[in-house]
Amino acid sequence: MADLFAVDLALDLSPTVPAAVIEELRRHLDAGSAEVPDDDCEVRAPGFTPLLAERGPAWRIGGVLTAELVQGEDRWSLTARQEIHAELRPELDELAELLAHHARMPGVIGQVRWYEDYFPELLVSQDGNLVKIPLHAAV
C-alpha cells in the first residue's frame, strides 16, 4: 500500500506577486533543484523536495503528472497534477498557503486526495488565506 496523495492545482497569481514567490515556484517545478547551487553558489538546504517536478505517467493515480508556470500579460498562471508522498504533506500545505495568499481571485485553487479515496479536500483561497474543505458523498 502506498501513502500517496493526488494533487491538482490550477490558479492565476496576482500581478503583484513578489519575484521571490515565482522563484520558489520555479524551484518546485525543477526536478534538479534538490541539491543544485543557487545564484550565490550556495547549496540549497538539504532535504528540499520539489513538489511539482514530476512528469510522465502517474504511478498510482492514473493519467499524467505535469506542472506548468506561465507568465501572461498581467499575471502568472500555474497548473499542476502530481503524486506526493504523505510525508511531504506539510510542505504541500505550506506551498498551498503561499499560493492562496497570492491568488489573483478568491475561490478554489486546487484539491488534494489520498489516492484510494473518492472525494478530495478542496484548497480554497479566501481573503488571502488557505481554507481546506473536505468533500463527502451526499446522503
PDB file of N, CA, C and O in Angstrom, residues 111-121 135-137:
ATOM      1  N   GLN A 111      -6.980  20.871  -5.278  1.00  0.00           N
ATOM      2  CA  GLN A 111      -7.552  19.809  -4.457  1.00  0.00           C
ATOM      3  C   GLN A 111      -6.484  18.773  -4.155  1.00  0.00           C
ATOM      4  O   GLN A 111      -5.523  18.626  -4.905  1.00  0.00           O
ATOM      5  N   VAL A 112      -6.678  18.079  -3.033  1.00  0.00           N
ATOM      6  CA  VAL A 112      -5.775  17.014  -2.600  1.00  0.00           C
ATOM      7  C   VAL A 112      -6.647  15.818  -2.231  1.00  0.00           C
ATOM      8  O   VAL A 112      -7.670  15.969  -1.568  1.00  0.00           O
ATOM      9  N   ARG A 113      -6.196  14.626  -2.674  1.00  0.00           N
ATOM     10  CA  ARG A 113      -6.976  13.415  -2.400  1.00  0.00           C
ATOM     11  C   ARG A 113      -6.030  12.264  -2.135  1.00  0.00           C
ATOM     12  O   ARG A 113      -5.105  12.029  -2.917  1.00  0.00           O
ATOM     13  N   TRP A 114      -6.246  11.568  -0.992  1.00  0.00           N
ATOM     14  CA  TRP A 114      -5.493  10.341  -0.791  1.00  0.00           C
ATOM     15  C   TRP A 114      -5.858   9.435  -1.954  1.00  0.00           C
ATOM     16  O   TRP A 114      -7.031   9.319  -2.331  1.00  0.00           O
ATOM     17  N   TYR A 115      -4.874   8.802  -2.567  1.00  0.00           N
ATOM     18  CA  TYR A 115      -5.077   8.143  -3.860  1.00  0.00           C
ATOM     19  C   TYR A 115      -6.173   7.085  -3.879  1.00  0.00           C
ATOM     20  O   TYR A 115      -6.734   6.799  -4.938  1.00  0.00           O
ATOM     21  N   GLU A 116      -6.552   6.503  -2.737  1.00  0.00           N
ATOM     22  CA  GLU A 116      -7.615   5.494  -2.718  1.00  0.00           C
ATOM     23  C   GLU A 116      -8.982   6.072  -2.370  1.00  0.00           C
ATOM     24  O   GLU A 116      -9.976   5.361  -2.433  1.00  0.00           O
ATOM     25  N   ASP A 117      -9.039   7.340  -1.995  1.00  0.00           N
ATOM     26  CA  ASP A 117     -10.323   7.972  -1.666  1.00  0.00           C
ATOM     27  C   ASP A 117     -11.046   8.426  -2.936  1.00  0.00           C
ATOM     28  O   ASP A 117     -10.429   8.680  -3.960  1.00  0.00           O
ATOM     29  N   TYR A 118     -12.348   8.540  -2.818  1.00  0.00           N
ATOM     30  CA  TYR A 118     -13.155   9.047  -3.922  1.00  0.00           C
ATOM     31  C   TYR A 118     -13.283  10.558  -3.894  1.00  0.00           C
ATOM     32  O   TYR A 118     -13.472  11.185  -4.924  1.00  0.00           O
ATOM     33  N   PHE A 119     -13.229  11.135  -2.701  1.00  0.00           N
ATOM     34  CA  PHE A 119     -13.533  12.558  -2.562  1.00  0.00           C
ATOM     35  C   PHE A 119     -12.307  13.339  -2.097  1.00  0.00           C
ATOM     36  O   PHE A 119     -11.640  12.942  -1.146  1.00  0.00           O
ATOM     37  N   PRO A 120     -12.056  14.472  -2.746  1.00  0.00           N
ATOM     38  CA  PRO A 120     -10.887  15.272  -2.382  1.00  0.00           C
ATOM     39  C   PRO A 120     -11.191  16.290  -1.286  1.00  0.00           C
ATOM     40  O   PRO A 120     -12.343  16.499  -0.900  1.00  0.00           O
ATOM     41  N   GLU A 121     -10.145  16.920  -0.856  1.00  0.00           N
ATOM     42  CA  GLU A 121     -10.227  18.087   0.015  1.00  0.00           C
ATOM     43  C   GLU A 121      -9.928  19.282  -0.888  1.00  0.00           C
ATOM     44  O   GLU A 121      -8.877  19.327  -1.533  1.00  0.00           O
ATOM     45  N   LEU A 135     -14.640  17.184   0.992  1.00  0.00           N
ATOM     46  CA  LEU A 135     -15.897  16.821   0.329  1.00  0.00           C
ATOM     47  C   LEU A 135     -16.303  15.425   0.781  1.00  0.00           C
ATOM     48  O   LEU A 135     -15.462  14.582   1.068  1.00  0.00           O
ATOM     49  N   HIS A 136     -17.599  15.204   0.828  1.00  0.00           N
ATOM     50  CA  HIS A 136     -18.148  13.912   1.250  1.00  0.00           C
ATOM     51  C   HIS A 136     -19.296  13.555   0.325  1.00  0.00           C
ATOM     52  O   HIS A 136     -19.887  14.405  -0.322  1.00  0.00           O
ATOM     53  N   ALA A 137     -19.658  12.288   0.312  1.00  0.00           N
ATOM     54  CA  ALA A 137     -20.781  11.821  -0.503  1.00  0.00           C
ATOM     55  C   ALA A 137     -22.082  12.395   0.066  1.00  0.00           C
ATOM     56  O   ALA A 137     -22.256  12.505   1.282  1.00  0.00           O
TER      57      ALA A 137
END
